[in-house]
Amino acid sequence: MLGHNYIGGTRSAAGSIVLHSHDASTGEALPFSFVQATVDEVDAAALAAATAYPTFRNLPATHRAEFLEAIAAQLDALDDEFVALVCRETALPAARIQGERARTSGQMRLFAQVLRRGDFYAARIDRAMPERQPMPRVDLRQYRIGVGPVAVFGASNFPLAFSTAGGDTAAALAAGCPVVFKAHSGHMATAERVADAIIRAAEQTDMPKGVFNMIYGAGVGEALVRHPAIQAVGFTGSLKGGRALCDMAAARPQPIPVFAEMSSINPVLLLPEALRVRGEKIAAELLASVVQGCGQFCTNPGLVIAVRSPESAAFIARLNQLMAEQPAQTMLNSGTLASYEKGVRALLEHPGVTRLAGQEQHGKQAQPQLFKADVSLLLEDDPLLQEEVFGPTTIVVEVADKVELRQALDSLHGQLTATLIGEARDLHTHADLLVLLEQKVGRVLFNGYPTGVEVCDAMVHGGPYPATSDARGTSVGSLAIERFLRPVCYQNCPDDLLPDALKNGNPLGIARLVDGSSHHQPI
């Protein structure tokens, strides 16, 4: 464990600021030191990525796929000692880390499949046909290329799946974009082990030096985002942190996009018939979602809305009882715990909010909490109910009727998810809510709970601001590659100069839109 920065295929430790990793449960410093990158090292890392970019983006997609598959194999080979290390840095259980490792390698393999099938090119060909209006009078051909070097910031709550070799890194590499990764201070030792795995895979598959770089330090993010070589940013974290990166990127002489996943309270709507038929079951299922992983998920259900009735009162009473029985849990790090305590304190001090269940915060563990808030806080757009409390807490709101339910939903800001819990009759009666919810969120769930994000082609893990900085994308699933691609059009280009994806003979054998029709054949 060197603790040195990864720059252009070499290790560098020119700085004087030394950082330490800590045991999340005890706060004890682990026997590893990490050297914060200097401004010059940040510059060198960005330039190394820029130097690698022309070679990397022009590699055959199948070669990049081999690189991603090699990373996946290296991740799968990380042993029990590695799992134990991640557990110490995050206080997450071994089973969770093993599952997350499988998800992380699975993401790499998913993007390898995307590269092999070729649909990411989105190839379009309109041949010159003056006699066929409105067809163009010139030959036009379009496909997509990687935007350039991408800065990726590690997430605290997913040390593998949203960090060093996580979804943003996988999507950027798949798009042909070298990465400069900023390691999260909460799990720097984990980041080093994973970075080593990526470098081994890069060497095995003969990738250009600088295809992956990693820097340590709390003060290096601004220099990285402002660097002219960086062409996009991927971030998962707080609203404050994500918004700061967006503002930095927009203020550059050449503004660049920031794809930030930031803040979401993920409302769960409990419809009347469902509460009547299975209220106790819903209470148990919802509780499990709220406290899972100490509530440290982007999709944790932080707001529960129900139409006031005897059934809703019984549901709240049961949820109250279950929450009161929940033990305290250790959070990812002291900073996350301090943020949680601040959020809980703000709720306790608000006159429109009542605590139903939960112990006073003390010691180094998070106490699960259940609150009830007056619906007026939503209708009046009180910022407190719109702010995520990152941890094992949720807030229940009762509305008077269907009209007030719609008013409450209208007041919500952008979210990652919204969930409808209802029987068939409920869903039919409230079908109009779907049109409203799809304007508010990136994923609408029916009779499920949001703390499970499948990695696949159809998944959307995004949503309107402040859930993300750009609702047009996703940070989970194969669609994530589109954030790091841009279209290029060729007009009257000779066939031998065209990229393979656009040549008449279609040497890649990919699906293309040719003169308005999709097919795999040569033209």
Coordinates of C-alpha atoms in Angstrom, one line a residue:
M1 CA 0.0 0.0 0.0
L2 CA 2.1 2.9 -1.3
G3 CA -0.5 5.7 -0.9
H4 CA 0.9 7.4 -4.0
N5 CA -1.1 9.0 -6.7
Y6 CA -1.6 7.2 -10.0
I7 CA -0.4 9.3 -13.0
G8 CA 0.2 8.1 -16.5
G9 CA 1.0 4.6 -15.5
T10 CA 3.5 5.6 -12.7
R11 CA 3.2 6.4 -9.0
S12 CA 3.8 9.9 -7.7
A13 CA 4.1 11.5 -4.2
A14 CA 5.4 15.0 -4.6
G15 CA 3.2 16.6 -2.0
S16 CA 3.8 17.2 1.7
I17 CA 0.2 16.6 3.0
V18 CA -0.2 13.1 4.4
L19 CA -3.7 11.6 4.9
H20 CA -4.8 8.6 6.8
S21 CA -7.5 6.0 6.4
H22 CA -9.6 5.1 9.5
D23 CA -11.5 2.2 10.9
A24 CA -15.2 3.3 10.6
S25 CA -16.3 1.5 13.8
T26 CA -13.6 2.7 16.2
G27 CA -12.2 5.8 14.5
E28 CA -8.7 4.3 14.8
A29 CA -6.2 5.3 12.2
L30 CA -5.3 2.4 9.9
P31 CA -1.6 1.7 9.2
F32 CA -1.7 3.3 5.7
S33 CA -0.6 6.8 4.6
F34 CA -1.7 8.6 1.4
V35 CA -0.1 11.6 -0.1
Q36 CA -2.4 14.4 -1.2
A37 CA -1.8 15.4 -4.8
T38 CA -0.2 18.7 -5.5
V39 CA -1.6 21.1 -8.1
D40 CA 1.2 20.0 -10.5
E41 CA 0.2 16.4 -10.0
V42 CA -3.4 17.1 -10.7
D43 CA -2.2 18.8 -13.9
A44 CA 0.0 15.8 -14.8
A45 CA -2.9 13.4 -14.2
A46 CA -5.2 15.4 -16.5
L47 CA -2.6 15.7 -19.2
A48 CA -1.8 12.0 -19.0
A49 CA -5.5 11.3 -19.6
A50 CA -5.5 13.8 -22.5
T51 CA -2.4 12.2 -24.0
A52 CA -4.1 8.7 -23.8
Y53 CA -7.4 9.9 -25.3
P54 CA -6.6 9.9 -29.0
T55 CA -5.2 6.4 -28.9
F56 CA -7.9 5.0 -26.5
R57 CA -10.9 6.4 -28.3
N58 CA -9.7 5.1 -31.6
L59 CA -9.2 1.5 -30.4
P60 CA -11.8 -0.9 -31.7
A61 CA -14.8 -1.1 -29.4
T62 CA -14.1 -4.8 -29.0
H63 CA -10.6 -4.0 -27.6
R64 CA -12.1 -1.6 -25.1
A65 CA -14.6 -4.4 -24.2
E66 CA -11.7 -6.7 -23.5
F67 CA -10.2 -4.1 -21.1
L68 CA -13.5 -3.8 -19.2
E69 CA -13.8 -7.6 -19.0
A70 CA -10.2 -7.8 -17.7
I71 CA -11.1 -5.2 -15.0
A72 CA -14.1 -7.3 -14.0
A73 CA -11.9 -10.4 -13.7
Q74 CA -9.4 -8.5 -11.6
L75 CA -12.2 -7.3 -9.3
D76 CA -13.6 -10.8 -8.9
A77 CA -10.2 -12.0 -7.9
L78 CA -9.8 -9.6 -5.0
D79 CA -9.7 -11.9 -2.0
D80 CA -11.2 -12.0 1.5
E81 CA -8.4 -9.8 2.9
F82 CA -9.6 -7.1 0.5
V83 CA -13.2 -7.6 1.7
A84 CA -12.1 -7.3 5.3
L85 CA -10.2 -4.1 4.5
V86 CA -13.3 -2.5 2.9
C87 CA -15.4 -3.5 5.9
R88 CA -12.9 -1.8 8.3
E89 CA -13.0 1.4 6.2
T90 CA -16.8 1.6 5.9
A91 CA -18.4 -0.5 8.7
L92 CA -20.4 -2.3 6.0
P93 CA -20.8 -6.0 6.5
A94 CA -18.8 -8.6 4.4
A95 CA -21.9 -9.9 2.6
R96 CA -22.8 -6.4 1.4
I97 CA -19.2 -5.8 0.1
Q98 CA -19.1 -9.2 -1.6
G99 CA -22.4 -8.4 -3.3
E100 CA -21.2 -4.9 -4.2
R101 CA -18.0 -6.3 -5.7
A102 CA -20.1 -8.6 -7.9
R103 CA -22.3 -5.7 -9.0
T104 CA -19.2 -3.6 -9.8
S105 CA -17.6 -6.3 -12.0
G106 CA -21.1 -6.9 -13.5
Q107 CA -21.3 -3.3 -14.5
M108 CA -18.0 -3.6 -16.4
R109 CA -19.3 -6.7 -18.2
L110 CA -22.5 -4.9 -19.1
F111 CA -20.6 -2.1 -20.8
A112 CA -18.5 -4.6 -22.6
Q113 CA -21.7 -6.1 -24.0
V114 CA -22.7 -2.6 -25.1
L115 CA -19.4 -2.1 -26.9
R116 CA -19.7 -5.5 -28.6
R117 CA -23.2 -4.9 -29.9
G118 CA -22.4 -1.4 -31.2
D119 CA -25.7 0.4 -30.5
F120 CA -23.8 3.1 -28.5
Y121 CA -22.6 4.5 -31.9
A122 CA -26.2 5.4 -32.8
A123 CA -25.1 5.3 -36.4
R124 CA -27.4 7.3 -38.8
I125 CA -26.9 7.5 -42.6
D126 CA -28.9 9.7 -44.9
R127 CA -27.7 9.2 -48.5
A128 CA -27.9 11.9 -51.1
M129 CA -31.2 11.4 -53.0
P130 CA -32.2 14.7 -54.7
E131 CA -35.1 12.9 -56.4
R132 CA -36.6 11.8 -53.1
Q133 CA -37.7 14.7 -51.0
P134 CA -37.4 15.4 -48.1
M135 CA -34.2 13.3 -48.3
P136 CA -31.0 15.4 -48.2
R137 CA -29.2 16.5 -51.4
V138 CA -25.8 15.6 -49.8
D139 CA -24.6 12.4 -48.1
L140 CA -24.8 12.8 -44.3
R141 CA -23.6 10.3 -41.7
Q142 CA -23.6 10.6 -37.9
Y143 CA -22.2 8.6 -35.1
R144 CA -21.0 9.2 -31.5
I145 CA -17.5 9.5 -30.0
G146 CA -16.2 9.9 -26.4
V147 CA -16.1 13.5 -25.3
G148 CA -12.6 13.3 -23.8
P149 CA -11.0 12.9 -20.4
V150 CA -13.5 12.5 -17.6
A151 CA -13.1 13.4 -13.9
V152 CA -14.9 11.0 -11.6
F153 CA -15.4 11.6 -7.9
G154 CA -15.8 8.6 -5.6
A155 CA -19.0 8.2 -3.5
S156 CA -18.8 7.6 0.3
N157 CA -21.7 5.1 0.5
F158 CA -20.7 2.7 -2.3
P159 CA -16.9 2.1 -1.9
L160 CA -17.0 -0.2 -5.0
A161 CA -20.1 0.3 -7.2
F162 CA -20.0 4.1 -7.2
S163 CA -16.3 4.6 -6.7
T164 CA -12.9 3.7 -8.3
A165 CA -14.2 1.1 -10.8
G166 CA -17.8 2.1 -10.4
G167 CA -20.5 3.1 -12.8
D168 CA -19.1 6.4 -13.8
T169 CA -15.7 5.0 -14.5
A170 CA -17.1 2.1 -16.4
A171 CA -19.3 4.3 -18.6
A172 CA -16.5 6.7 -19.3
L173 CA -14.0 4.0 -20.3
A174 CA -16.7 2.3 -22.4
A175 CA -17.2 5.6 -24.2
G176 CA -13.5 5.9 -25.0
C177 CA -12.8 8.5 -22.4
P178 CA -9.7 8.1 -20.1
V179 CA -10.5 8.8 -16.4
V180 CA -8.9 10.8 -13.7
F181 CA -10.5 9.5 -10.5
K182 CA -10.5 11.5 -7.2
A183 CA -10.5 8.9 -4.4
H184 CA -12.9 9.4 -1.6
S185 CA -11.3 10.2 1.8
G186 CA -13.5 7.7 3.5
H187 CA -12.0 4.6 1.8
M188 CA -8.6 5.4 0.4
A189 CA -7.1 2.0 1.0
T190 CA -10.0 0.4 -0.8
A191 CA -9.5 2.8 -3.7
E192 CA -5.8 1.8 -3.9
R193 CA -6.6 -1.9 -4.1
V194 CA -9.1 -1.3 -6.8
A195 CA -6.9 1.1 -8.8
D196 CA -4.2 -1.6 -8.7
A197 CA -6.7 -4.0 -10.3
I198 CA -7.6 -1.5 -13.0
I199 CA -3.9 -0.9 -13.8
R200 CA -3.2 -4.7 -14.0
A201 CA -6.1 -5.0 -16.5
A202 CA -4.8 -2.1 -18.5
E203 CA -1.4 -3.7 -18.8
Q204 CA -2.9 -7.1 -19.7
T205 CA -4.9 -5.6 -22.6
D206 CA -2.2 -3.1 -23.8
M207 CA -4.1 0.1 -23.0
P208 CA -2.3 3.4 -23.4
K209 CA -0.6 4.9 -20.3
G210 CA -2.9 7.4 -18.7
V211 CA -6.1 5.6 -19.5
F212 CA -6.8 5.5 -15.7
N213 CA -5.3 7.9 -13.2
M214 CA -6.1 8.4 -9.5
I215 CA -5.4 11.2 -7.1
Y216 CA -5.8 11.6 -3.3
G217 CA -6.7 14.6 -1.3
A218 CA -9.6 16.8 -0.1
G219 CA -8.3 19.9 -1.8
V220 CA -7.7 18.6 -5.3
G221 CA -11.3 18.5 -6.7
E222 CA -11.5 22.1 -7.8
A223 CA -8.2 22.0 -9.6
L224 CA -9.3 18.9 -11.4
V225 CA -12.7 20.2 -12.5
R226 CA -11.1 23.5 -13.7
H227 CA -8.4 21.8 -15.7
P228 CA -8.8 22.5 -19.4
A229 CA -8.1 18.9 -20.4
I230 CA -11.1 17.6 -18.5
Q231 CA -14.3 17.4 -20.6
A232 CA -16.9 16.0 -18.3
V233 CA -17.4 15.2 -14.6
G234 CA -19.2 12.3 -12.8
F235 CA -20.2 12.8 -9.2
T236 CA -22.3 11.1 -6.5
G237 CA -22.7 12.8 -3.2
S238 CA -24.3 15.8 -1.4
L239 CA -26.3 18.5 -3.0
K240 CA -23.8 21.1 -1.7
G241 CA -20.8 19.3 -3.2
G242 CA -22.5 18.5 -6.5
R243 CA -23.8 22.1 -6.9
A244 CA -20.3 23.5 -6.2
L245 CA -18.8 21.3 -9.0
C246 CA -21.6 22.4 -11.4
D247 CA -20.8 26.1 -10.7
M248 CA -17.1 25.5 -11.1
A249 CA -17.6 23.7 -14.4
A250 CA -20.0 26.4 -15.7
A251 CA -17.5 29.2 -14.8
R252 CA -14.7 27.7 -16.9
P253 CA -13.6 29.5 -20.1
Q254 CA -14.9 26.3 -21.8
P255 CA -17.9 25.1 -19.7
I256 CA -18.3 21.4 -19.4
P257 CA -21.1 19.1 -18.2
V258 CA -21.3 17.8 -14.7
F259 CA -23.4 14.7 -14.2
A260 CA -24.0 14.9 -10.5
E261 CA -26.3 12.6 -8.5
M262 CA -27.1 14.6 -5.4
S263 CA -30.2 14.6 -3.2
S264 CA -33.5 12.7 -3.1
I265 CA -36.1 11.9 -0.5
N266 CA -37.8 9.2 -2.7
P267 CA -41.5 9.6 -1.7
V268 CA -43.5 6.5 -1.0
L269 CA -47.3 6.9 -1.6
L270 CA -49.5 4.5 0.4
L271 CA -52.9 4.2 -1.3
P272 CA -56.0 3.4 0.8
E273 CA -57.0 -0.1 -0.3
A274 CA -53.5 -1.3 0.1
L275 CA -53.3 -0.1 3.7
R276 CA -56.7 -1.8 4.4
V277 CA -55.6 -5.1 2.9
R278 CA -52.0 -5.4 4.0
G279 CA -51.1 -2.4 6.2
E280 CA -49.0 -4.4 8.7
K281 CA -47.0 -6.1 5.9
I282 CA -46.3 -2.7 4.3
A283 CA -45.1 -1.3 7.6
A284 CA -42.6 -4.2 8.0
E285 CA -41.4 -3.9 4.4
L286 CA -41.1 -0.1 4.5
L287 CA -39.2 -0.3 7.7
A288 CA -36.7 -2.7 6.3
S289 CA -36.1 -0.4 3.4
V290 CA -35.6 2.7 5.6
V291 CA -33.0 1.0 7.9
Q292 CA -31.2 -1.1 5.4
G293 CA -27.5 -0.4 5.4
C294 CA -28.1 2.3 8.0
G295 CA -30.2 4.2 5.5
Q296 CA -27.1 5.1 3.5
F297 CA -28.6 4.7 0.1
C298 CA -29.4 7.4 -2.5
T299 CA -32.8 5.8 -2.9
N300 CA -33.7 5.6 0.8
P301 CA -37.4 6.3 1.3
G302 CA -37.3 9.5 3.3
L303 CA -41.0 10.6 2.9
V304 CA -44.1 8.5 3.3
I305 CA -47.5 10.0 2.2
A306 CA -50.9 8.4 3.0
V307 CA -54.5 9.6 2.9
R308 CA -55.8 10.0 6.4
S309 CA -58.0 7.2 7.6
P310 CA -58.3 4.6 10.4
E311 CA -56.1 2.3 8.3
S312 CA -53.4 5.0 7.9
A313 CA -53.5 5.5 11.7
A314 CA -53.0 1.8 12.3
F315 CA -50.2 1.7 9.8
I316 CA -48.4 4.6 11.5
A317 CA -48.8 3.0 14.9
R318 CA -47.3 -0.3 13.6
L319 CA -44.4 1.5 11.9
N320 CA -43.8 3.4 15.1
Q321 CA -43.6 0.2 17.1
L322 CA -41.3 -1.4 14.6
M323 CA -39.0 1.6 14.4
A324 CA -38.7 1.8 18.2
E325 CA -37.3 -1.8 18.2
Q326 CA -34.5 -1.0 15.7
P327 CA -30.9 -1.0 17.0
A328 CA -28.4 1.7 16.4
Q329 CA -26.0 1.2 13.5
T330 CA -22.5 2.4 12.7
M331 CA -22.4 4.8 9.7
L332 CA -19.7 5.0 7.0
N333 CA -17.6 7.6 8.8
S334 CA -17.6 10.3 11.4
G335 CA -18.5 13.0 8.8
T336 CA -21.6 11.1 7.7
L337 CA -22.7 10.6 11.3
A338 CA -22.3 14.3 12.0
S339 CA -24.4 15.2 9.0
Y340 CA -27.1 12.7 10.1
E341 CA -27.1 14.2 13.6
K342 CA -27.5 17.7 12.1
G343 CA -30.4 16.6 10.0
V344 CA -32.2 14.8 12.9
R345 CA -31.7 17.9 15.1
A346 CA -33.2 20.2 12.5
L347 CA -36.3 17.9 12.4
L348 CA -36.6 17.9 16.2
E349 CA -36.4 21.6 16.4
H350 CA -39.1 22.3 13.7
P351 CA -42.5 23.1 15.2
G352 CA -44.4 21.4 12.4
V353 CA -42.6 18.0 13.0
T354 CA -43.1 15.5 15.7
R355 CA -40.8 12.6 16.5
L356 CA -42.8 9.3 16.8
A357 CA -40.0 6.9 17.5
G358 CA -36.2 6.9 18.0
Q359 CA -33.7 7.4 20.7
E360 CA -31.5 10.5 21.3
Q361 CA -28.3 10.5 19.3
H362 CA -25.3 9.6 21.4
G363 CA -22.0 7.8 20.9
K364 CA -20.7 6.7 17.5
Q365 CA -23.8 5.1 16.1
A366 CA -26.9 6.4 14.3
Q367 CA -30.2 5.9 16.0
P368 CA -33.1 5.1 13.6
Q369 CA -35.9 7.7 13.7
L370 CA -39.5 8.1 12.7
F371 CA -41.1 11.6 12.3
K372 CA -44.5 12.9 11.4
A373 CA -44.9 16.2 9.7
D374 CA -47.9 18.4 8.9
V375 CA -48.9 18.4 5.3
S376 CA -48.7 22.2 5.3
L377 CA -44.9 21.9 5.3
L378 CA -45.1 20.3 1.8
L379 CA -47.9 22.6 0.5
E380 CA -45.9 25.7 1.6
D381 CA -42.7 24.3 0.2
D382 CA -40.9 24.3 3.5
P383 CA -37.3 23.4 2.6
L384 CA -36.9 21.1 5.6
L385 CA -39.1 18.4 4.1
Q386 CA -37.4 18.7 0.7
E387 CA -33.9 18.1 2.2
E388 CA -32.5 14.6 2.4
V389 CA -31.5 13.3 5.8
F390 CA -28.9 10.7 4.9
G391 CA -29.4 7.9 7.3
P392 CA -32.1 5.6 8.9
T393 CA -34.9 8.1 9.1
T394 CA -38.2 8.7 7.4
I395 CA -41.1 11.2 7.7
V396 CA -44.8 10.4 7.5
V397 CA -47.3 12.9 6.2
E398 CA -51.0 12.4 6.1
V399 CA -53.2 14.2 3.5
A400 CA -56.9 14.8 3.8
D401 CA -58.0 13.4 0.4
K402 CA -57.0 12.8 -3.2
V403 CA -57.0 16.5 -4.0
E404 CA -54.6 17.3 -1.2
L405 CA -52.4 14.3 -2.2
R406 CA -52.0 15.8 -5.6
Q407 CA -51.2 19.2 -4.2
A408 CA -48.5 17.6 -2.0
L409 CA -47.0 15.8 -4.9
D410 CA -47.1 19.0 -7.0
S411 CA -44.9 20.7 -4.3
L412 CA -42.2 18.0 -4.4
H413 CA -38.8 18.8 -6.0
G414 CA -37.1 16.5 -8.4
Q415 CA -36.4 12.9 -7.1
L416 CA -34.6 9.8 -8.1
T417 CA -37.7 7.6 -7.4
A418 CA -41.3 7.7 -6.4
T419 CA -43.2 4.6 -5.2
L420 CA -46.9 3.7 -5.5
I421 CA -48.1 1.1 -3.0
G422 CA -51.6 0.0 -4.0
E423 CA -54.1 -2.6 -4.9
A424 CA -55.4 -2.8 -8.5
R425 CA -58.4 -0.7 -7.6
D426 CA -56.1 1.9 -6.0
L427 CA -53.9 2.2 -9.0
H428 CA -56.9 2.5 -11.3
T429 CA -58.5 5.2 -9.2
H430 CA -55.2 7.1 -8.9
A431 CA -53.9 6.6 -12.4
D432 CA -53.7 10.3 -13.0
L433 CA -50.8 10.5 -10.5
L434 CA -48.5 8.6 -12.9
V435 CA -48.5 11.5 -15.3
L436 CA -47.5 13.9 -12.5
L437 CA -44.9 11.6 -11.0
E438 CA -43.1 11.0 -14.3
Q439 CA -42.5 14.7 -14.4
K440 CA -40.9 14.6 -10.9
V441 CA -38.7 11.4 -10.9
G442 CA -36.5 9.2 -12.9
R443 CA -38.0 5.9 -11.8
V444 CA -41.6 5.1 -10.7
L445 CA -42.0 1.9 -8.7
F446 CA -45.2 -0.1 -8.1
N447 CA -45.5 -2.2 -5.0
G448 CA -41.8 -2.4 -4.4
Y449 CA -39.3 -0.3 -2.5
P450 CA -36.6 1.9 -4.0
T451 CA -33.5 0.6 -2.1
G452 CA -32.6 -1.8 -4.9
V453 CA -31.2 -0.5 -8.2
E454 CA -30.8 -3.2 -10.9
V455 CA -27.8 -2.8 -13.3
C456 CA -29.3 -3.4 -16.7
D457 CA -30.2 -1.7 -20.0
A458 CA -33.6 -0.3 -18.9
M459 CA -32.6 1.2 -15.5
V460 CA -32.8 4.9 -14.9
H461 CA -30.9 6.2 -11.8
G462 CA -31.4 9.9 -12.3
G463 CA -34.1 12.5 -12.2
P464 CA -34.9 16.3 -12.2
Y465 CA -32.9 18.7 -10.1
P466 CA -31.9 18.4 -7.3
A467 CA -31.9 14.6 -7.6
T468 CA -29.3 15.1 -10.4
S469 CA -27.8 18.0 -12.3
D470 CA -29.0 16.7 -15.6
A471 CA -32.2 14.7 -15.8
R472 CA -31.4 13.5 -19.3
G473 CA -29.0 10.8 -18.1
T474 CA -28.6 8.0 -15.6
S475 CA -25.6 6.9 -13.5
V476 CA -26.7 3.2 -13.4
G477 CA -27.4 1.0 -16.4
S478 CA -26.1 0.9 -20.0
L479 CA -27.7 4.2 -20.9
A480 CA -25.1 5.9 -18.6
I481 CA -22.6 5.7 -21.5
E482 CA -24.5 8.4 -23.3
R483 CA -23.4 11.1 -20.8
F484 CA -19.8 10.8 -22.1
L485 CA -20.6 10.7 -25.9
R486 CA -21.2 13.4 -28.4
P487 CA -22.4 13.2 -32.0
V488 CA -20.2 13.9 -35.1
C489 CA -21.6 14.3 -38.6
Y490 CA -19.7 13.6 -41.9
Q491 CA -20.9 15.3 -45.0
N492 CA -19.9 13.8 -48.4
C493 CA -17.0 12.0 -46.9
P494 CA -15.2 9.4 -49.0
D495 CA -16.1 5.9 -47.9
D496 CA -12.5 4.9 -47.1
L497 CA -12.1 7.9 -44.7
L498 CA -15.3 7.2 -42.8
P499 CA -15.2 5.4 -39.4
D500 CA -16.1 1.7 -39.7
A501 CA -19.5 2.4 -38.0
L502 CA -20.5 4.5 -41.0
K503 CA -18.9 2.8 -44.0
N504 CA -21.1 1.4 -46.8
G505 CA -19.9 -2.2 -46.2
N506 CA -20.8 -2.0 -42.4
P507 CA -17.7 -4.0 -41.4
L508 CA -18.8 -3.9 -37.7
G509 CA -22.1 -5.6 -38.6
I510 CA -24.0 -3.2 -36.3
A511 CA -27.6 -2.0 -36.5
R512 CA -27.8 1.4 -38.3
L513 CA -30.5 3.8 -39.3
V514 CA -30.1 4.1 -43.1
D515 CA -32.4 6.4 -45.0
G516 CA -35.0 6.1 -42.3
S517 CA -34.9 2.3 -41.9
S518 CA -33.0 0.2 -39.3
H519 CA -31.0 -2.8 -40.5
H520 CA -27.6 -4.5 -40.3
Q521 CA -26.9 -4.9 -44.0
P522 CA -24.2 -3.2 -46.1
I523 CA -25.5 -0.4 -48.3

